[in-house]
Coordinates of C-alpha atoms and ligand atoms in Angstrom, one line a residue:
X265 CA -11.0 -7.4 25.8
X266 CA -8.7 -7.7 23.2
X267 CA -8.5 -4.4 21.0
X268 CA -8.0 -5.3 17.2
X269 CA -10.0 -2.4 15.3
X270 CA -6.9 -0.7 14.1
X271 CA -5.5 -0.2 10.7
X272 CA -1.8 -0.8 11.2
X273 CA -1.0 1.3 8.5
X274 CA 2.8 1.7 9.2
X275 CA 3.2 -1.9 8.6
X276 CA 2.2 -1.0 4.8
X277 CA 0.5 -4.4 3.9
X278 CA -1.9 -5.2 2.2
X279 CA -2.3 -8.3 5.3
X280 CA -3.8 -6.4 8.4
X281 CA -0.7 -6.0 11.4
X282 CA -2.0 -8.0 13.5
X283 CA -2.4 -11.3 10.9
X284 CA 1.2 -10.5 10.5
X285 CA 3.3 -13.6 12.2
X286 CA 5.4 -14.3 14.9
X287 CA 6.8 -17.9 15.5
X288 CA 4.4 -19.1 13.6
X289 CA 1.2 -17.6 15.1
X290 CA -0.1 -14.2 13.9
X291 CA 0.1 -11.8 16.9
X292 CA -3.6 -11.7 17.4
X293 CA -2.9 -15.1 18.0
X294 CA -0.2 -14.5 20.8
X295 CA -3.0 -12.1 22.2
X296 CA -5.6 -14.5 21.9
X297 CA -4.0 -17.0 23.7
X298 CA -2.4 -14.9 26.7
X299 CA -5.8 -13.8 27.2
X300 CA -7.6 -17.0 26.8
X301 CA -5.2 -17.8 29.9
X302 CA -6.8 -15.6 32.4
X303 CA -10.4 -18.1 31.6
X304 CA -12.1 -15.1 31.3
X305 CA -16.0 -15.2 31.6
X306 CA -16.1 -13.7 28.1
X307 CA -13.1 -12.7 25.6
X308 CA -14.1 -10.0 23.4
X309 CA -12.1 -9.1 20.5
X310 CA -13.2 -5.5 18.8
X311 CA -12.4 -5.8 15.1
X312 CA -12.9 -3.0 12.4
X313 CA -9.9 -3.0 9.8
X314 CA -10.7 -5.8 7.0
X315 CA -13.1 -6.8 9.3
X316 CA -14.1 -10.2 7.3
X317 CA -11.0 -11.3 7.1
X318 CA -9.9 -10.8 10.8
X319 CA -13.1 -12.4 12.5
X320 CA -12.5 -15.6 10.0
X321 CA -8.9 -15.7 11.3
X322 CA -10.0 -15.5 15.1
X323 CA -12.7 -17.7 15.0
X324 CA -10.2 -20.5 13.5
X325 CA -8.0 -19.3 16.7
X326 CA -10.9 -19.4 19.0
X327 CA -14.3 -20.4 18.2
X328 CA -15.2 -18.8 22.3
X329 CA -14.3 -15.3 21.1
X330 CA -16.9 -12.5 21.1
X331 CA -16.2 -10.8 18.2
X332 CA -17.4 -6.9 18.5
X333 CA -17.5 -4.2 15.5
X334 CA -16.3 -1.1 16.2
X335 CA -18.3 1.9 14.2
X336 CA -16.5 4.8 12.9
X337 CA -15.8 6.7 15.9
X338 CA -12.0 6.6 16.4
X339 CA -9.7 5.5 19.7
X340 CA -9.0 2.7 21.8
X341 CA -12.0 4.3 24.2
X342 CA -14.8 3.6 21.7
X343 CA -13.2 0.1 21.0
X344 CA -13.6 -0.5 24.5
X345 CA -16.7 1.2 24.8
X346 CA -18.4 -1.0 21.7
X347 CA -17.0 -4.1 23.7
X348 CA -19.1 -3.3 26.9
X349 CA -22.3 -2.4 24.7
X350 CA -22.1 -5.8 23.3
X351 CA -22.3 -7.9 26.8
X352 CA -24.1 -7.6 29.6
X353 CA -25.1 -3.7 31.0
X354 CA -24.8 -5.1 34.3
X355 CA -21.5 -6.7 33.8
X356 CA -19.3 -6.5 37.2
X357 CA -16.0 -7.5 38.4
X358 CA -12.3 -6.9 36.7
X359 CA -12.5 -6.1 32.9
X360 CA -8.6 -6.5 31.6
X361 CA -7.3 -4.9 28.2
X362 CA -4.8 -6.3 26.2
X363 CA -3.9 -4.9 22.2
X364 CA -3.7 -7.1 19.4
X365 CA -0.3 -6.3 18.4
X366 CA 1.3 -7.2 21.1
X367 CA 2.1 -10.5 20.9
X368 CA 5.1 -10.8 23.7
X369 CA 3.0 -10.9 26.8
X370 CA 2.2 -13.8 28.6
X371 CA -1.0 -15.3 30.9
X372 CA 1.7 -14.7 33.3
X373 CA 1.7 -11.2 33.5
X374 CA -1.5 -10.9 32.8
X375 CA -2.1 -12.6 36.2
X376 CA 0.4 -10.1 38.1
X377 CA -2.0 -7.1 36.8
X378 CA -5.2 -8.3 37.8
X379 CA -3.8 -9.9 41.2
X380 CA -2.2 -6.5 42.3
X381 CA -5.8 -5.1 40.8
X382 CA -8.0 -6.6 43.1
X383 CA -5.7 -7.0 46.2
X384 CA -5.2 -3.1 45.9
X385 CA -8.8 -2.5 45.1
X386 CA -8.1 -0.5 41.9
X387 CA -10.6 1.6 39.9
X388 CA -8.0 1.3 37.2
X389 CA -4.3 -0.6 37.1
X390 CA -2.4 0.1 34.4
X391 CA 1.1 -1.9 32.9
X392 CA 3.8 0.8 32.6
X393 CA 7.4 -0.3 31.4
X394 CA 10.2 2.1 32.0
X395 CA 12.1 2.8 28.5
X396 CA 14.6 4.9 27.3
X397 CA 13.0 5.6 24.5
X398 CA 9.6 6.6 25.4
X399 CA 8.7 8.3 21.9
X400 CA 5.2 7.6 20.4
X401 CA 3.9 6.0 23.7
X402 CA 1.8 7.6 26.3
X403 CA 3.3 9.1 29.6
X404 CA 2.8 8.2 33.1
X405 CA 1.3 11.4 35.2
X406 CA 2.3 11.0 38.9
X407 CA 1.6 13.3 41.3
X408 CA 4.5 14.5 43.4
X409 CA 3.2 11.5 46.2
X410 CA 4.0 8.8 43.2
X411 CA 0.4 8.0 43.0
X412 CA -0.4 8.3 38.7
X413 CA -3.3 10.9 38.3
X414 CA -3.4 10.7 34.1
X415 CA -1.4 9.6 31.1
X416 CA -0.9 12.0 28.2
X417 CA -0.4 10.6 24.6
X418 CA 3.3 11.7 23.1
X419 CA 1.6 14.1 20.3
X420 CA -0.7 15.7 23.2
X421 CA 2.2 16.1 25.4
X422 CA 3.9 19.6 26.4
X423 CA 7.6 19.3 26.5
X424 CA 8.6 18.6 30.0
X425 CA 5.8 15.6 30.1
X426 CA 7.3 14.1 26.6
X427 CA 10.5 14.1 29.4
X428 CA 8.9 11.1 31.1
X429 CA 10.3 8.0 30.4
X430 CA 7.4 5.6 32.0
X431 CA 5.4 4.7 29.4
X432 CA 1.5 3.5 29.1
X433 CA 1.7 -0.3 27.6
X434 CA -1.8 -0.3 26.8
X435 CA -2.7 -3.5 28.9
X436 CA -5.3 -2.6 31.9
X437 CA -7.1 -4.1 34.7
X438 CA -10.3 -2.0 35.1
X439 CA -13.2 -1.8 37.7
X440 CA -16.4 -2.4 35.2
X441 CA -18.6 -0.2 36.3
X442 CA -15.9 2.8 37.0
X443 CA -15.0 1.8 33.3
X444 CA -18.4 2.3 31.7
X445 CA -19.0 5.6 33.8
X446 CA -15.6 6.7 32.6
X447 CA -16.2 5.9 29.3
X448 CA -19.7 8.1 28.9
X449 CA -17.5 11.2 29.7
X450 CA -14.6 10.6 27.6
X451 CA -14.6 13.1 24.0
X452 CA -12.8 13.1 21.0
X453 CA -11.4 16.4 22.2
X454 CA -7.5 15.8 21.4
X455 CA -4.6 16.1 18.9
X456 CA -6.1 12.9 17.0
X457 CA -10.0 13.4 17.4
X458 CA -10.0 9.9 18.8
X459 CA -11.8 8.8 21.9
X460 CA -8.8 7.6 23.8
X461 CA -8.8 5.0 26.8
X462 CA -6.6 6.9 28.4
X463 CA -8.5 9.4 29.5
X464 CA -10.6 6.8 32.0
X465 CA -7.6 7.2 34.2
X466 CA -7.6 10.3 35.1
X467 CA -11.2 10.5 35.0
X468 CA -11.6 7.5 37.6
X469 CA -9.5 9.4 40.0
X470 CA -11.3 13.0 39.9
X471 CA -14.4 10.4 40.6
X472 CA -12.2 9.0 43.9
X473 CA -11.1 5.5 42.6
X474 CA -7.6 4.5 43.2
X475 CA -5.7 4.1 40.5
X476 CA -2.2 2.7 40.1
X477 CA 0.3 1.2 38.0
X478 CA 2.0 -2.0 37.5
X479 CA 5.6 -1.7 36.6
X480 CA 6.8 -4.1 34.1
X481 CA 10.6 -4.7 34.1
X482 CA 10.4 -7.0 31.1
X483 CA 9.7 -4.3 28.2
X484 CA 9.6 -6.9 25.6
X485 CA 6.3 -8.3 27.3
X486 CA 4.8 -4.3 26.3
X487 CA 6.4 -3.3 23.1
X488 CA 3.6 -3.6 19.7
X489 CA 5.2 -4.3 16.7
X490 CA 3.7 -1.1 14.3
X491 CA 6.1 -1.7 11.6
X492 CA 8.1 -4.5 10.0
X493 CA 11.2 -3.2 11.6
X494 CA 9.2 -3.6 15.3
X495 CA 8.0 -6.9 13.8
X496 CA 11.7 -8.8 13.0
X497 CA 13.2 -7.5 16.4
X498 CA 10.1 -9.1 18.2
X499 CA 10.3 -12.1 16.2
X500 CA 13.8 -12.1 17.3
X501 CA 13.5 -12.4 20.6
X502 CA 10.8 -14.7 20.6
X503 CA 12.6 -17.0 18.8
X504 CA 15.7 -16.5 21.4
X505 CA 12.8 -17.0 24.2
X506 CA 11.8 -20.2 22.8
X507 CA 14.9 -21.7 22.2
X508 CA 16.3 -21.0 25.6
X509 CA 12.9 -22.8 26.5
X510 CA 14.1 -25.5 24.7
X511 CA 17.5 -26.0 25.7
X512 CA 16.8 -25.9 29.3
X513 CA 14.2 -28.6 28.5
X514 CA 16.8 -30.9 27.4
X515 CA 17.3 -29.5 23.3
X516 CA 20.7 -29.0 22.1
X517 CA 20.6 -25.8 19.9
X518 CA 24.3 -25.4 17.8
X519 CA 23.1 -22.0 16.8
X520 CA 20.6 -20.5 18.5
X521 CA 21.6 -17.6 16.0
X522 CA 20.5 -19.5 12.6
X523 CA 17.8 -21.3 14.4
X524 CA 14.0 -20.4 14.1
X525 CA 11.6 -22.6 15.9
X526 CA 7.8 -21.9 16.3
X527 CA 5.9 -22.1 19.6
X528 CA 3.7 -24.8 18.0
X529 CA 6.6 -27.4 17.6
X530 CA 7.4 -29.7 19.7
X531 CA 10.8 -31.2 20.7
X532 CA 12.0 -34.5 23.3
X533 CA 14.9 -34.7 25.1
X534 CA 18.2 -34.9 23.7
X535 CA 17.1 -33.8 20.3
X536 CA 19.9 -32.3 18.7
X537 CA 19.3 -29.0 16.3
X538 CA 22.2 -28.4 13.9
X539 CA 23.1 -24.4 12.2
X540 CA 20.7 -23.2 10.1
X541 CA 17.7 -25.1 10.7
X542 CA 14.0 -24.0 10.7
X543 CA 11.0 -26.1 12.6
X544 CA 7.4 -25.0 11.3
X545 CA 4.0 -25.5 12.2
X546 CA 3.0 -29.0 14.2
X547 CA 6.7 -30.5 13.4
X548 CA 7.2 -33.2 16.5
X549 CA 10.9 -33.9 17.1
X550 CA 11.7 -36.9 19.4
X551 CA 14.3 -38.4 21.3
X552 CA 17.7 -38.6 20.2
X553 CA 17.6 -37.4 16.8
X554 CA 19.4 -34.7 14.9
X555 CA 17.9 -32.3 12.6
X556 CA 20.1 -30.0 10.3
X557 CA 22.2 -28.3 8.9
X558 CA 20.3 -26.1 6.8
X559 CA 17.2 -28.2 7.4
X560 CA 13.7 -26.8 6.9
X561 CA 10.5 -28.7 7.9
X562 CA 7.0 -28.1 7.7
X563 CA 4.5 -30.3 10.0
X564 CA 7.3 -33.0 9.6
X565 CA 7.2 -35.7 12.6
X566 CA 11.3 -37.2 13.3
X567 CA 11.4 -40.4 14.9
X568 CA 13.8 -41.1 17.6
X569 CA 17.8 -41.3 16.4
X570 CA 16.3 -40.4 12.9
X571 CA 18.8 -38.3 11.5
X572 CA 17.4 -35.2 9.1
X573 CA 20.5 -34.1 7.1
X574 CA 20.3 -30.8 4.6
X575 CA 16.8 -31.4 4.1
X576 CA 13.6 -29.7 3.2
X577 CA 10.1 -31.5 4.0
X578 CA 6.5 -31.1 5.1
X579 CA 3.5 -32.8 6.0
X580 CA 5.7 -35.9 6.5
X581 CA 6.6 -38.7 9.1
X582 CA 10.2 -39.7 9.5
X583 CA 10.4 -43.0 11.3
X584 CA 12.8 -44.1 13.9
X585 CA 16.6 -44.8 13.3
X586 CA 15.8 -43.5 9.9
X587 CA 18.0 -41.1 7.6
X588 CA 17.0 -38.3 5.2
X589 CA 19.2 -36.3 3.1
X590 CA 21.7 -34.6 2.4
X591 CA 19.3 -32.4 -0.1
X592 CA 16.4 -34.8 0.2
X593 CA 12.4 -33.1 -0.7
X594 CA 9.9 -34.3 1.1
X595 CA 6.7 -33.1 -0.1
X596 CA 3.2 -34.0 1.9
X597 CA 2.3 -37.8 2.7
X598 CA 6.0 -38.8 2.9
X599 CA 5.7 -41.6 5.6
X600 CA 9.6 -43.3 6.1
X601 CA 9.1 -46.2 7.8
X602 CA 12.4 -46.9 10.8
X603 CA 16.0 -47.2 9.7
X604 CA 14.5 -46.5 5.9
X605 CA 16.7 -43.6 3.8
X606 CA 15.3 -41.5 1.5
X607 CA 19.1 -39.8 0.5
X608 CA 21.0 -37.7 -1.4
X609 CA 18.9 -35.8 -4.2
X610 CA 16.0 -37.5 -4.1
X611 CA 12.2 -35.9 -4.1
X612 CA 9.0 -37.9 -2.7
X613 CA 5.3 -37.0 -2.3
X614 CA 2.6 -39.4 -1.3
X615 CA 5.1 -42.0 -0.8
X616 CA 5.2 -44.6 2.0
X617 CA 8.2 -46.1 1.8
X618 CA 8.5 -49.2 4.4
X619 CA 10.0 -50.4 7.8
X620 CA 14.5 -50.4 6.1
X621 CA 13.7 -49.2 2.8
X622 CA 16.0 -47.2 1.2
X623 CA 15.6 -45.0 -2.1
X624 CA 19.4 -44.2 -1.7
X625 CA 20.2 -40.9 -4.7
X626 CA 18.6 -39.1 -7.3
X627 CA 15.2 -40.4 -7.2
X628 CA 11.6 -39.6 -7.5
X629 CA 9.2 -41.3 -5.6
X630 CA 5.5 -40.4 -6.2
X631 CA 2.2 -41.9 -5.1
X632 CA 3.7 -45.2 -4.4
X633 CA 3.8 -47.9 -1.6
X634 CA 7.2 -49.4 -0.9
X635 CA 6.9 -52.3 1.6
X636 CA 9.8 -53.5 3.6
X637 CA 13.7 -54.0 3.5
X638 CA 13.6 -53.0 -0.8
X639 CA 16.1 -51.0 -2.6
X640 CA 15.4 -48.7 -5.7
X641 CA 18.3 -47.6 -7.2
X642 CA 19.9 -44.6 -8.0
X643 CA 18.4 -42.4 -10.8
X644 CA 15.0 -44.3 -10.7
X645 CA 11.4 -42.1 -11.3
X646 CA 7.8 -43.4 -10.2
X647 CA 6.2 -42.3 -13.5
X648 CA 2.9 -41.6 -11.5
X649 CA 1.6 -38.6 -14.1
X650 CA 0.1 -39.3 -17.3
X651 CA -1.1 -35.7 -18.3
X652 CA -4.6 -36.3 -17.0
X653 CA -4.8 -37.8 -14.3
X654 CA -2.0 -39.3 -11.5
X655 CA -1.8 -43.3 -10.9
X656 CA -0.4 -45.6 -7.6
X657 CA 3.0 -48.2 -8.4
X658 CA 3.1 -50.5 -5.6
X659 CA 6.2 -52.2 -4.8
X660 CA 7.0 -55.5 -2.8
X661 CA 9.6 -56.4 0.3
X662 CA 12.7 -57.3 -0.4
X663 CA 13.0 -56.0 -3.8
X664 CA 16.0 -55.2 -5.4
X665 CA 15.2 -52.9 -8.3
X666 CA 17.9 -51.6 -10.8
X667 CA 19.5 -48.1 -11.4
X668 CA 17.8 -45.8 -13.5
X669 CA 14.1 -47.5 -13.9
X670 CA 11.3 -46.0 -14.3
X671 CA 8.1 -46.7 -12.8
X672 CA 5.1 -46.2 -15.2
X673 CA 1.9 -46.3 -13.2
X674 CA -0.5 -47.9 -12.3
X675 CA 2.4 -50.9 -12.0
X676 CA 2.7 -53.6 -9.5
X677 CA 6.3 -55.4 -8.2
X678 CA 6.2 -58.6 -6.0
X679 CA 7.8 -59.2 -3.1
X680 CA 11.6 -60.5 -3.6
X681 CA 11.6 -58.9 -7.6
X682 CA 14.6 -57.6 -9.1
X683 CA 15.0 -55.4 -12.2
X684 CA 18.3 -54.5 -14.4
X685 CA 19.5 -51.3 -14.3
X686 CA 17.5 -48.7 -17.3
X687 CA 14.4 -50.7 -17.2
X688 CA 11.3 -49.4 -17.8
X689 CA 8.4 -51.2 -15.4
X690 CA 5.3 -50.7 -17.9
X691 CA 3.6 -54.1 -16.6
X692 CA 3.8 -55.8 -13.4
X693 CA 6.8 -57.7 -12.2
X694 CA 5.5 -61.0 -10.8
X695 CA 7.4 -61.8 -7.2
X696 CA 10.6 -63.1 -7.3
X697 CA 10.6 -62.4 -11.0
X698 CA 14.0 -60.7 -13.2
X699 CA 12.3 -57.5 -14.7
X700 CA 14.3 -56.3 -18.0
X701 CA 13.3 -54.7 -21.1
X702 CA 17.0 -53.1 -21.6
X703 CA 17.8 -54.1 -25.7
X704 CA 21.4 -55.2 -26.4
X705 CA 24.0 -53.0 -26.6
X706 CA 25.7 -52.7 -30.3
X707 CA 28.6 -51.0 -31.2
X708 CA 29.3 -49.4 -34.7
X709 CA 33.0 -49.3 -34.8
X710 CA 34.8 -46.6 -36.9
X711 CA 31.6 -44.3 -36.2
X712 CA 33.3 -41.2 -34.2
X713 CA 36.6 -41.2 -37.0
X714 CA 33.7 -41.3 -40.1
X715 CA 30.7 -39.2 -39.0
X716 CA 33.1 -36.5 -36.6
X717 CA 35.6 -36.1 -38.2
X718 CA 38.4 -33.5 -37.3
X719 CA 37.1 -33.2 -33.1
X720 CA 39.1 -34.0 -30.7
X721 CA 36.6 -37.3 -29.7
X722 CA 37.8 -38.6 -33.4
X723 CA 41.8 -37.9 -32.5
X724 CA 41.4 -40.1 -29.3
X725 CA 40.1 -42.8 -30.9
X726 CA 42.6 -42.7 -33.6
X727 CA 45.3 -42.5 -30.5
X728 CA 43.6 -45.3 -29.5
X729 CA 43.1 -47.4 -32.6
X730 CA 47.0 -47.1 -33.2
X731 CA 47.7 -49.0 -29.6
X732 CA 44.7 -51.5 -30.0
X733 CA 42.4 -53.2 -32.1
X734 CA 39.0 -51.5 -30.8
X735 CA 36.1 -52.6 -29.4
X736 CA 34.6 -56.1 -29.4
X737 CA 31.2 -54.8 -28.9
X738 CA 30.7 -58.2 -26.4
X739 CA 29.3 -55.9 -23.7
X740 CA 25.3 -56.3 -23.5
X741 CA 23.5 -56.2 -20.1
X742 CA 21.3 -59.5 -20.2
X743 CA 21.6 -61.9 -23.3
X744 CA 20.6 -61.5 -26.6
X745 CA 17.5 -60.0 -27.4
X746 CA 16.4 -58.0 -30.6
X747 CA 18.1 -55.5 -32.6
X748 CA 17.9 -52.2 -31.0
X749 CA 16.8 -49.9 -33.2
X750 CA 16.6 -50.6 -37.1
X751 CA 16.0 -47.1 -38.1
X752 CA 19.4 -45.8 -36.4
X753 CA 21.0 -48.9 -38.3
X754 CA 19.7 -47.7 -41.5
X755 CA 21.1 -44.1 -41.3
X756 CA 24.6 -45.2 -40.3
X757 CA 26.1 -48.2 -42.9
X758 CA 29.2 -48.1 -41.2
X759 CA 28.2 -50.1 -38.0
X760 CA 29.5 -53.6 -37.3
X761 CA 27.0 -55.4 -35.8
X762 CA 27.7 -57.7 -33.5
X763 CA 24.6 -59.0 -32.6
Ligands
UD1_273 C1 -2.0 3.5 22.5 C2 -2.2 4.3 23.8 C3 -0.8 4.8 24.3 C4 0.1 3.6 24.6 C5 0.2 2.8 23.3 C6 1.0 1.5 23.7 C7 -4.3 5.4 23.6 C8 -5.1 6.6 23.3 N1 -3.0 5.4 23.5 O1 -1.4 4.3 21.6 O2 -1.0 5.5 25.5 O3 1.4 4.1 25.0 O4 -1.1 2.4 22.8 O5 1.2 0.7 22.5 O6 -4.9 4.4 24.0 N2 -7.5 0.1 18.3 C9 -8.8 -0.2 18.2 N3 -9.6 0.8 17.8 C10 -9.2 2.1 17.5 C11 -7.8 2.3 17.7 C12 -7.0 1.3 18.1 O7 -9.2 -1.3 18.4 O8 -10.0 2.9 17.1 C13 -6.6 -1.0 18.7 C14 -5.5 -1.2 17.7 O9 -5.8 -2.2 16.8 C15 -4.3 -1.7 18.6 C16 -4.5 -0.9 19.9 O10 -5.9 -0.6 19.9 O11 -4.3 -3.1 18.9 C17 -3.7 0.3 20.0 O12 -3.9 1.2 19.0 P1 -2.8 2.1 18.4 O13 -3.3 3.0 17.4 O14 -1.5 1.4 18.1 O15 -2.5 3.1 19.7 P2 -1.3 3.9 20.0 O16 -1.4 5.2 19.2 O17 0.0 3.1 19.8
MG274 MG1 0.5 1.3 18.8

């Protein structure tokens, strides 16, 4: 049973606590899975705060989990209590309790508890950690033997008791039936009004079952994060667990410090994670590449040897031998075929960009197809929005398109094409074709001194006009095409033209 009824109101949220995240999975999620470990015969989950929204969040976690209301009496008692009204009444065996909220604990231990449980033959085992703070928690009774005869919550405990520095974790193994007997004598008679769990202990014993306690010495496994404070340092050290994980599985991790992996990535051998970097959600990292600095991605799969530089991508596939970045964008359906480059300043979505392609600076590539071995050069946008509705450019092998071109789409380029630099792709390029649309380039000589007078621009070119004869205008991309723009000629009679 997984107890997940509470409000978490110390976390002040308008998300319930235990939605809250860790790594990359809520906490009920941690809890879910350690418990799903044991292959319990059934895993209820007792929900109650924003009810909806907590059984929609476990069923997408596990669609096996019983999901139990708990009614309006308070405690972690009645949560248990609801939980054993909803299965079977003559449920036996070893019923284990675990919190949502704390999201730490492993299958692992989880094991230990119900091992020493049934080889002891417990009526009730209970995790204690040993803290030096034990404030807020429940104490640990022992009788003067060392066998525990109780626990006492901190804000029902006399002074001497609040002394006690082994705490209750709130994970149990219990005996089923001694539960449910326990349970039906357990009141609301306490500081809180609340029908507290706790009391089965002490009630199991006077009743002659044994009851013991399972010492953790890991207290991270035991501590709940109630507020957001609780919630970074356990984040914290789950990160630090993972990545130590990681590098004895063959990662090397620069900084473990500015690194944040979650438990749902996965990583190869010989990967190698540079300062600052963040892995998200079902990123796949393989052999031999190196992600970072200041790298964040988002369901992003790395090739091997790819190389991820200053980058920020996800939902994407980064092929192998390829490089990305410094300050590339990678926005969902980026597919990088191997030894391909998406680099410096340039932004893609929907883009598959082929097998040695390279889209080298300060690009953006949207809904396209790049095939193999092309070049786009730097400065060049796929034009793939038209205000309604978005359209596909398609571009060939082997291209070799200019700087600064724009891609208005739908558009097709052959294989082998080549475009001048400022062109503006409006209809298809046939393969092997010269794309250019550029008009010639005119200059109007005398314009700056005539129409600026007096700024500094019109002083240099009278420095200059004094040590040459100016410009001979003979400069115009390809050949001789039109005019460039009559109406600019119109407005300024002082142009030469040398076209
Ligand atoms: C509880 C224990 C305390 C222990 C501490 C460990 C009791 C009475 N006290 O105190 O001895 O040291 O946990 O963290 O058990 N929940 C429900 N329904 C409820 C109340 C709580 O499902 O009516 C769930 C919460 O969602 C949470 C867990 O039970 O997952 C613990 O509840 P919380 O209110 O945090 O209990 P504590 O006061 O911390
Ligand atoms: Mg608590």
């Amino acid at each position: 049973m997984v107890l997940a009824a509470g409000a978490g109101t110390r976390m002040k949220s308008k998300t319930p606590k235990i939605l809250h995240g860790i790594g990359g999975v809520s906490m009920i999620g941690h809890a879910l899975a350690a418990a799903r470990g044991l292959n319990p015969d059934v895993l209820a989950v007792t929900v109650r705060h924003e009810r909806d929204l907590v059984a929609e969040h476990i069923r997408g976690l596990d669609d096996g989990a019983l999901i139990v209301d708990q009614d309006e009496i308070p405690g972690t008692g009645r949560a248990v209590e609801v939980a054993l009204q909803a299965l079977d009444p003559n449920l036996s065996g070893t019923v284990v309790v675990s919190y949502g909220d704390v999201p730490l604990l492993t299958t692992e231990r989880l094991q230990d508890l119900v091992a020493a449980h049934q080889a002891e033959g417990n009526a009730v085992t209970v995790l204690t950690a040993v803290l030096d703070d034990a404030a807020g928690y429940g104490r640990i009774l022992r009788a003067d033997d060392g066998t525990v005869t109780g626990i006492v919550e901190h804000k029902d405990a006399r002074p001497e008791q609040r002394a006690i520095r082994e705490i209750n974790s709130g994970i149990y193994a219990f005996d089923a039936s001694t539960l449910r007997a326990a349970l039906s004598r357990v009141s609301t008679e306490n500081v809180q009004g609340e029908k507290y769990l706790t009391d089965v202990l002490s009630i199991a014993r006077d009743a002659g079952g044994r009851v013991a306690a399972l010492v953790c010495d890991d207290r991270w496994q035991v501590e709940g994060a109630n507020d957001r404070v609780q919630l970074a340092a356990l984040s914290a050290e789950h990160n630090r667990r993972n990545l130590e994980r990681w590098m004895r599985a063959g990662v090397t991790v620069v900084d473990p410090a500015t690194t944040w992996i979650d438990s749902t990535v996965t990583l190869d051998e010989d990967v190698t994670i540079l300062p600052g970097t963040q892995l998200h959600g079902a990123t796949v990292i393989e052999r031999d590449a190196v992600v970072g600095p200041d790298t964040t991605l988002d369901s992003v799969k790395v090739g091997p040897g790819a190389k991820v530089v200053r980058t920020h991508g996800s939902d994407a596939v980064i092929g192998a031998g390829a490089d990305v970045g410094p300050f590339a964008y990678l926005r969902p359906g980026t597919v990088l075929g191997a030894k391909g480059k998406i680099g410096t300043f340039v932004e893609t979505k929907n883009a598959d960009i082929g097998a040695g392609s390279k889209v080298p600076h300060l690009s953006y590539v949207g809904d396209a197809t790049i095939g193999e071995g092309s070049n786009i050069g730097a400065a060049s946008v796929f034009v793939n929005y038209d205000g309604v509705a978005k359209h596909h450019t398609t571009i060939g092998s082997h291209v070799r398109m200019g700087s600064d071109n724009m891609y208005v789409a739908p558009v097709n380029v052959g294989d082998g094409a080549y475009s001048g630099a400022g062109t503006v792709i409006r209809k298809d390029v046939p393969a092997g074709a010269l794309a250019i649309n550029v008009a010639p380039q005119r200059n109007m000589d005398g314009w700056v001194q005539a129409n600026r007078p007096g700024t500094a621009a019109a002083d240099a070119a009278a420095r200059a006009a004094d040590t040459s004869s100016g410009s001979d205008g003979a400069h115009s991309g390809y050949g001789s095409a039109a005019p460039q723009d009559s109406a600019t000629v119109e407005k300024t009679p002082r142009e030469s033209d040398p076209s």
